[in-house]
Amino acid sequence: MKIIRRKTKTIKIGSVYIGGTNPIAIQSMTKAKTADIEKTIRQIKELEKADCQIVRLAVKDSDDARAIKKIKPKVNIPLVADIHFNWRLALEAIDSGIDKIRLNPGNIYKKEQIREIAKAAKVNRIPIRVGVNSGSLKSHKSGVTSQASQADKMVKSTLDYIKILEGFKFYDIVVSLKASNILDTIEAYRKMAKLCEYPFHLGMTATGLPLQGTIKSSITIGALLLEGIGDTIRVSLTDKPEPEVYAARGILESLGLRYFGPEIISCPTCGRCEVDLVSIVKKMENLLSRYPVIPLSRLTGKRANGSTGSPSLEPSRAKSRDGQTGKPFKVAIMGCVVNGPGEASDADIGVAFGRKEGLLFRNHKAIKKVSSSNCIATLLKELRHLKNHI
Ligand code: SF4
């Protein structure tokens, strides 16, 4: 099956282009007060390391807006100002050098205020995201009834706002329609996709802790991406910022839309497995950089001692065979001979374990036996060898 991307305008956000045929960009949001410049820069640096491409900052007051001036020269990815209620903060953020503005039609809706923001954004070539959120929808006097579906209300709110911006000859627009449930979000984006050619920022709102949030976001964002809808994604999680990026990476990789390192294929293990496959795969995953291996305690937000919080997990980086949009290397690590040889021989490198030792495959051919204790070193050596010969 081939994913055919929806045709959209291309929008430039700082140095990043979204929409058109550009790769789907990953974005996240800092969780520190923006006026806490050091902490905000530290979080952005962590996000950069995790392969985040765009970062949004909450701009709640003038201190936050002014802080952008000091943050921007210290970071490498475009910054987006998240503005609610106070339209003047959008102008201050633009003055401070922001790369994009997010406006919420639910709380900044007066035409003359929007006109001032659009004017300043146009002069500075800054796009505006019309970021509708089901939790802050403004009631409409015309067009949709109070019985209309949540999705229809979100679409109406987005369309009204786009019309206002277009009325001011402002077309540098990105659109998002986020609800906290999967069906409303998908319906809203699907409907909106038929009504405009602006690129979409995909996401859900208020998804919860990492396990639940990743599941909900993967279903929603994944379903839309499969239909070719979506140009930049943010996975919202009740956690630190970087896990949002790892989750987004996972969604894009699972759909074959982007790659961030060799792909590991491993079996779930069962009573037939006679080696500690879980440890081997976890070590390999960390060594290959893909994502830090996240313990269950992290996904549920609970530490073993019952406290909440997250251990600091730092990925190293490895690139795929052909860069971020190419095909990744496949590394198969299988627990026994039932499916092991089939999967392992299908991968670029693979090992199918028997009792204590496994059979190593390279380029779809069995090569030699390898002990479980020596397996990781051998797989890494083979991977380096293959990479050097491409
Ligand atoms: Fe079990 Fe073997 Fe299948 Fe792994 S490959 S799940 S060990 S049968």
Coordinates of C-alpha atoms and ligand atoms in Angstrom, one line a residue:
M1 CA 0.0 0.0 0.0
K2 CA 1.3 3.5 -0.9
I3 CA 0.5 6.6 1.1
I4 CA -0.5 9.4 -1.2
R5 CA 0.0 12.7 0.6
R6 CA -2.8 15.3 0.4
K7 CA -1.9 18.2 -1.9
T8 CA -1.1 21.3 0.2
K9 CA 0.6 24.7 0.1
T10 CA 4.2 24.8 1.3
I11 CA 4.7 26.9 4.4
K12 CA 8.1 28.0 5.7
I13 CA 8.7 28.1 9.5
G14 CA 12.2 29.5 10.1
S15 CA 14.4 27.1 8.3
V16 CA 11.8 24.3 8.1
Y17 CA 9.4 23.8 5.2
I18 CA 6.1 21.9 5.8
G19 CA 3.4 20.8 3.4
G20 CA 3.8 19.9 -0.2
T21 CA 6.2 17.0 -0.6
N22 CA 8.4 18.0 2.4
P23 CA 9.0 15.3 5.0
I24 CA 6.5 15.3 7.8
A25 CA 8.1 17.5 10.5
I26 CA 8.2 16.5 14.2
Q27 CA 7.4 19.2 16.8
S28 CA 7.0 19.4 20.5
M29 CA 6.6 22.0 23.2
T30 CA 8.7 23.2 26.0
K31 CA 7.2 22.8 29.5
A32 CA 9.2 25.4 31.4
K33 CA 8.0 29.0 31.8
T34 CA 9.5 30.7 28.8
A35 CA 10.8 33.6 30.8
D36 CA 13.0 31.0 32.6
I37 CA 15.5 31.4 29.8
E38 CA 18.1 28.8 30.9
K39 CA 15.6 26.1 31.5
T40 CA 13.8 26.7 28.3
I41 CA 17.0 26.6 26.3
R42 CA 18.0 23.4 28.0
Q43 CA 14.7 21.8 27.1
I44 CA 15.0 22.9 23.5
K45 CA 18.6 21.5 23.3
E46 CA 17.3 18.2 24.5
L47 CA 14.6 18.3 21.9
E48 CA 17.1 19.1 19.2
K49 CA 19.1 16.0 20.2
A50 CA 16.0 13.9 20.0
D51 CA 15.4 15.1 16.3
C52 CA 12.6 17.6 17.0
Q53 CA 12.4 20.1 14.2
I54 CA 10.0 22.8 15.5
V55 CA 9.4 23.8 19.1
R56 CA 6.5 25.7 20.6
L57 CA 6.8 27.9 23.6
A58 CA 3.9 29.2 25.8
V59 CA 3.8 33.0 25.7
K60 CA 1.7 33.9 28.7
D61 CA 3.0 37.4 29.4
S62 CA 5.4 40.1 28.2
D63 CA 8.3 38.5 30.1
D64 CA 7.8 35.3 28.1
A65 CA 7.6 37.3 24.8
R66 CA 10.8 39.2 25.5
A67 CA 12.6 36.0 26.5
I68 CA 12.3 34.8 22.9
K69 CA 15.0 37.4 21.9
K70 CA 17.5 35.7 24.2
I71 CA 16.4 32.1 23.5
K72 CA 16.5 32.3 19.7
P73 CA 20.2 32.9 19.2
K74 CA 21.1 29.9 21.4
V75 CA 19.0 27.3 19.6
N76 CA 18.9 25.8 16.1
I77 CA 15.3 24.9 15.5
P78 CA 12.4 27.3 14.7
L79 CA 10.3 28.7 17.6
V80 CA 6.5 29.0 17.7
A81 CA 4.8 31.3 20.1
D82 CA 1.6 29.8 21.6
I83 CA -0.7 32.7 22.2
H84 CA -4.0 32.8 24.1
F85 CA -6.3 35.6 25.2
N86 CA -3.9 38.5 24.8
W87 CA -3.5 39.4 21.1
R88 CA -0.8 42.0 21.9
L89 CA 1.6 39.1 23.0
A90 CA 1.6 37.9 19.4
L91 CA 2.9 41.3 18.3
E92 CA 5.5 41.2 21.1
A93 CA 6.6 37.7 20.1
I94 CA 6.9 38.8 16.5
D95 CA 9.1 41.8 17.6
S96 CA 11.2 39.3 19.5
G97 CA 11.9 37.3 16.4
I98 CA 9.5 34.3 16.7
D99 CA 9.2 32.1 13.6
K100 CA 5.5 31.2 13.8
I101 CA 2.5 32.2 15.8
R102 CA -0.2 29.8 17.0
L103 CA -3.6 31.5 17.7
N104 CA -6.6 29.9 19.3
P105 CA -9.8 31.0 17.6
G106 CA -11.6 30.3 20.9
N107 CA -10.0 33.1 22.7
I108 CA -8.6 35.6 20.2
Y109 CA -11.4 36.3 17.8
K110 CA -12.0 40.0 17.3
K111 CA -11.4 41.0 13.7
E112 CA -9.4 44.1 14.4
Q113 CA -7.1 42.2 16.7
I114 CA -6.6 39.4 14.1
R115 CA -5.9 42.1 11.5
E116 CA -3.1 43.6 13.5
I117 CA -1.5 40.2 14.1
A118 CA -1.8 39.3 10.4
K119 CA -0.3 42.6 9.4
A120 CA 2.8 42.2 11.6
A121 CA 3.1 38.5 10.6
K122 CA 2.9 39.4 6.9
V123 CA 5.6 42.0 7.2
N124 CA 7.9 39.6 9.0
R125 CA 6.9 36.6 6.8
I126 CA 5.8 34.6 9.7
P127 CA 3.1 31.9 9.4
I128 CA 0.1 31.6 11.7
R129 CA -1.4 28.4 12.9
V130 CA -5.1 28.4 13.3
G131 CA -5.1 26.1 16.3
V132 CA -8.6 25.0 17.2
N133 CA -9.0 23.0 20.3
S134 CA -12.2 21.3 21.4
G135 CA -11.7 22.5 25.0
S136 CA -11.8 26.2 24.1
L137 CA -14.3 26.4 21.2
K138 CA -16.2 29.6 20.9
S139 CA -19.9 29.3 20.4
H140 CA -21.1 30.3 17.0
K141 CA -24.0 32.5 16.2
S142 CA -24.5 31.3 12.7
G143 CA -23.8 28.3 10.4
V144 CA -23.8 25.5 13.0
T145 CA -26.4 24.6 15.5
S146 CA -25.7 23.7 19.0
Q147 CA -26.6 20.1 18.1
A148 CA -23.8 20.0 15.5
S149 CA -21.1 17.4 16.1
Q150 CA -17.9 18.5 17.9
A151 CA -16.0 17.9 14.6
D152 CA -18.4 20.2 12.7
K153 CA -18.1 22.9 15.3
M154 CA -14.3 22.7 15.1
V155 CA -14.4 22.8 11.3
K156 CA -16.7 25.8 11.3
S157 CA -14.5 27.6 13.8
T158 CA -11.4 26.9 11.7
L159 CA -13.1 28.0 8.4
D160 CA -14.4 31.2 9.9
Y161 CA -10.9 32.1 11.2
I162 CA -9.3 31.3 7.8
K163 CA -11.8 33.5 6.1
I164 CA -10.9 36.4 8.4
L165 CA -7.2 35.9 7.7
E166 CA -7.7 35.6 4.0
G167 CA -9.9 38.7 4.1
F168 CA -6.7 40.5 5.2
K169 CA -4.9 38.8 2.3
F170 CA -3.0 36.6 4.7
Y171 CA -2.4 33.1 3.3
D172 CA 0.6 31.8 5.3
I173 CA -1.6 29.5 7.3
V174 CA -1.2 26.1 9.1
V175 CA -4.3 24.4 10.5
S176 CA -5.0 22.1 13.5
L177 CA -8.2 20.8 14.9
K178 CA -7.5 18.9 18.1
A179 CA -10.0 17.2 20.3
S180 CA -9.3 14.9 23.3
N181 CA -11.0 11.9 21.7
I182 CA -9.9 10.0 18.7
L183 CA -13.1 10.0 16.6
D184 CA -13.8 13.7 16.8
T185 CA -10.3 14.5 16.0
I186 CA -10.2 12.2 12.9
E187 CA -13.6 13.4 11.7
A188 CA -12.6 17.1 12.0
Y189 CA -9.3 16.7 10.1
R190 CA -10.9 14.6 7.4
K191 CA -13.7 17.1 6.8
M192 CA -11.2 20.0 6.9
A193 CA -9.0 18.2 4.4
K194 CA -11.7 18.6 1.8
L195 CA -12.1 22.3 2.4
C196 CA -8.7 23.9 2.2
E197 CA -5.2 23.4 0.9
Y198 CA -3.3 24.7 3.9
P199 CA -0.9 22.2 5.6
F200 CA -2.1 20.4 8.7
H201 CA -0.5 20.2 12.1
L202 CA -1.7 16.9 13.5
G203 CA -2.3 16.1 17.1
M204 CA -4.7 15.4 19.9
T205 CA -5.1 17.4 23.1
A206 CA -5.0 16.2 26.7
T207 CA -4.0 12.6 25.9
G208 CA -2.6 11.7 29.3
L209 CA 0.5 9.9 30.5
P210 CA 2.9 8.4 28.0
L211 CA 1.4 4.9 27.5
Q212 CA -2.2 6.1 27.1
G213 CA -1.1 9.3 25.2
T214 CA 1.1 7.4 22.8
I215 CA -1.7 4.8 22.1
K216 CA -4.3 7.5 21.4
S217 CA -1.9 9.7 19.4
S218 CA -0.7 6.7 17.3
I219 CA -4.2 5.7 16.4
T220 CA -5.3 9.3 15.5
I221 CA -2.2 10.6 13.9
G222 CA -1.5 7.2 12.2
A223 CA -5.0 6.9 10.8
L224 CA -4.8 10.4 9.3
L225 CA -1.3 9.9 7.9
L226 CA -2.4 6.7 6.3
E227 CA -5.0 8.8 4.4
G228 CA -2.2 11.2 3.4
I229 CA -3.4 13.9 5.8
G230 CA -0.8 15.6 7.9
D231 CA 2.3 17.7 7.4
T232 CA 3.7 18.2 10.9
I233 CA 2.9 16.2 14.0
R234 CA 3.0 16.7 17.7
V235 CA 2.3 13.9 20.2
S236 CA 1.1 15.6 23.4
L237 CA 2.1 13.7 26.5
T238 CA 1.9 14.4 30.3
D239 CA 5.7 14.0 30.6
K240 CA 8.9 15.7 29.7
P241 CA 9.2 17.0 26.1
E242 CA 11.5 14.4 24.6
P243 CA 9.2 11.4 24.9
E244 CA 6.8 13.3 22.7
V245 CA 9.5 13.3 20.0
Y246 CA 10.3 9.6 20.4
A247 CA 6.6 8.7 20.1
A248 CA 6.3 10.9 17.0
R249 CA 9.4 9.2 15.5
G250 CA 7.9 5.9 16.2
I251 CA 4.6 6.8 14.4
L252 CA 6.4 8.1 11.3
E253 CA 8.8 5.1 11.2
S254 CA 6.0 2.6 11.7
L255 CA 4.3 4.0 8.6
G256 CA 7.5 4.0 6.6
L257 CA 7.3 7.8 6.2
R258 CA 10.7 8.6 7.9
Y259 CA 13.5 6.6 9.5
F260 CA 15.8 7.5 12.3
G261 CA 18.0 4.4 12.6
P262 CA 18.1 0.7 11.9
E263 CA 14.8 -1.0 12.5
I264 CA 14.8 -3.8 15.0
I265 CA 12.5 -6.8 14.5
S266 CA 12.2 -9.0 17.5
C267 CA 9.7 -11.6 18.6
P268 CA 7.7 -11.3 21.8
T269 CA 9.4 -14.5 23.2
C270 CA 7.5 -17.4 24.6
G271 CA 8.2 -20.7 26.4
R272 CA 10.3 -21.9 23.5
C273 CA 12.9 -19.1 23.9
E274 CA 16.0 -20.3 25.7
V275 CA 18.1 -17.0 25.8
D276 CA 17.4 -13.7 27.6
L277 CA 16.1 -12.1 24.4
V278 CA 14.6 -9.1 26.2
S279 CA 17.9 -8.0 27.5
I280 CA 19.6 -8.5 24.2
V281 CA 17.0 -6.5 22.3
K282 CA 17.0 -3.7 24.9
K283 CA 20.8 -3.4 24.7
M284 CA 20.7 -3.4 21.0
E285 CA 17.9 -0.8 20.9
N286 CA 19.9 1.6 23.1
L287 CA 23.1 1.0 21.2
L288 CA 21.5 1.6 17.9
S289 CA 20.0 4.8 19.2
R290 CA 16.5 4.4 18.0
Y291 CA 14.8 5.5 21.1
P292 CA 15.9 5.1 24.7
V293 CA 14.3 1.9 26.0
I294 CA 11.5 3.1 28.1
P295 CA 10.7 1.1 31.2
L296 CA 7.1 0.3 32.0
S297 CA 7.4 2.4 35.1
R298 CA 8.0 5.4 32.9
L299 CA 5.1 4.7 30.6
T300 CA 2.7 4.5 33.5
G301 CA 4.3 7.5 35.3
K302 CA 5.2 5.4 38.4
R303 CA 8.5 4.5 39.7
A304 CA 9.1 1.2 41.4
N305 CA 9.0 2.9 44.7
G306 CA 5.6 4.5 43.8
S307 CA 6.9 8.0 43.2
T308 CA 6.3 9.7 39.9
G309 CA 9.0 11.1 37.6
S310 CA 11.3 10.0 34.7
P311 CA 14.8 8.8 34.7
S312 CA 17.0 10.7 32.4
L313 CA 17.4 8.7 29.2
E314 CA 19.7 9.9 26.5
P315 CA 19.8 8.5 23.0
S316 CA 22.9 8.4 20.9
R317 CA 22.2 8.9 17.2
A318 CA 22.5 6.7 14.2
K319 CA 21.2 7.4 10.8
S320 CA 19.4 5.1 8.4
R321 CA 20.8 3.7 5.2
D322 CA 19.7 6.5 3.0
G323 CA 19.0 9.3 5.4
Q324 CA 15.8 10.2 7.0
T325 CA 13.5 9.3 4.2
G326 CA 15.4 6.3 2.9
K327 CA 15.0 2.6 3.8
P328 CA 16.4 1.6 7.2
F329 CA 18.6 -1.4 7.9
K330 CA 16.6 -4.2 9.3
V331 CA 18.1 -6.1 12.2
A332 CA 16.1 -9.2 13.3
I333 CA 16.6 -10.8 16.7
M334 CA 14.4 -13.8 17.1
G335 CA 14.0 -16.2 20.0
C336 CA 13.8 -19.6 18.3
V337 CA 13.7 -21.6 15.1
V338 CA 9.9 -21.4 14.6
N339 CA 9.8 -18.0 13.0
G340 CA 13.4 -17.0 13.6
P341 CA 15.1 -18.1 10.5
G342 CA 12.4 -16.7 8.3
E343 CA 12.4 -13.2 9.9
A344 CA 16.2 -13.2 10.3
S345 CA 16.9 -14.2 6.8
D346 CA 14.5 -11.5 5.6
A347 CA 16.4 -8.8 7.4
D348 CA 19.8 -7.2 6.4
I349 CA 21.2 -8.8 9.5
G350 CA 19.5 -11.3 11.8
V351 CA 20.0 -13.8 14.4
A352 CA 17.7 -16.7 15.2
F353 CA 18.5 -18.3 18.6
G354 CA 18.4 -22.0 19.5
R355 CA 19.7 -23.3 22.8
K356 CA 22.4 -20.8 24.0
E357 CA 23.6 -20.0 20.5
G358 CA 22.0 -18.5 17.4
L359 CA 22.4 -18.6 13.7
L360 CA 23.6 -15.4 12.1
F361 CA 22.2 -14.2 8.8
R362 CA 23.6 -11.4 6.6
N363 CA 22.0 -10.2 3.4
H364 CA 19.4 -13.0 3.7
K365 CA 22.0 -15.8 3.9
A366 CA 23.0 -17.9 7.0
I367 CA 26.7 -17.2 7.8
K368 CA 27.7 -18.7 11.1
K369 CA 26.8 -19.6 14.6
V370 CA 27.0 -17.0 17.4
S371 CA 26.8 -17.3 21.1
S372 CA 24.1 -15.3 23.0
S373 CA 26.9 -13.6 25.0
N374 CA 28.7 -12.5 21.8
C375 CA 25.6 -11.7 19.8
I376 CA 25.4 -8.0 20.3
A377 CA 29.1 -7.4 19.4
T378 CA 28.7 -9.6 16.4
L379 CA 25.5 -7.8 15.2
L380 CA 27.1 -4.4 15.6
K381 CA 30.2 -5.5 13.7
E382 CA 28.1 -6.9 10.9
L383 CA 26.0 -3.7 10.8
R384 CA 29.2 -1.5 10.5
H385 CA 30.5 -3.9 7.8
L386 CA 27.2 -3.6 5.8
K387 CA 27.0 0.2 6.2
N388 CA 30.6 0.6 4.9
H389 CA 29.7 -1.4 1.8
I390 CA 26.7 0.6 0.7
Ligands
SF4_1 FE1 8.3 -18.0 20.6 FE2 10.1 -18.6 18.8 FE3 8.0 -17.1 18.1 FE4 9.9 -16.1 19.6 S1 10.1 -16.8 17.5 S2 7.7 -15.9 20.0 S3 10.5 -17.8 20.8 S4 7.9 -19.2 18.8

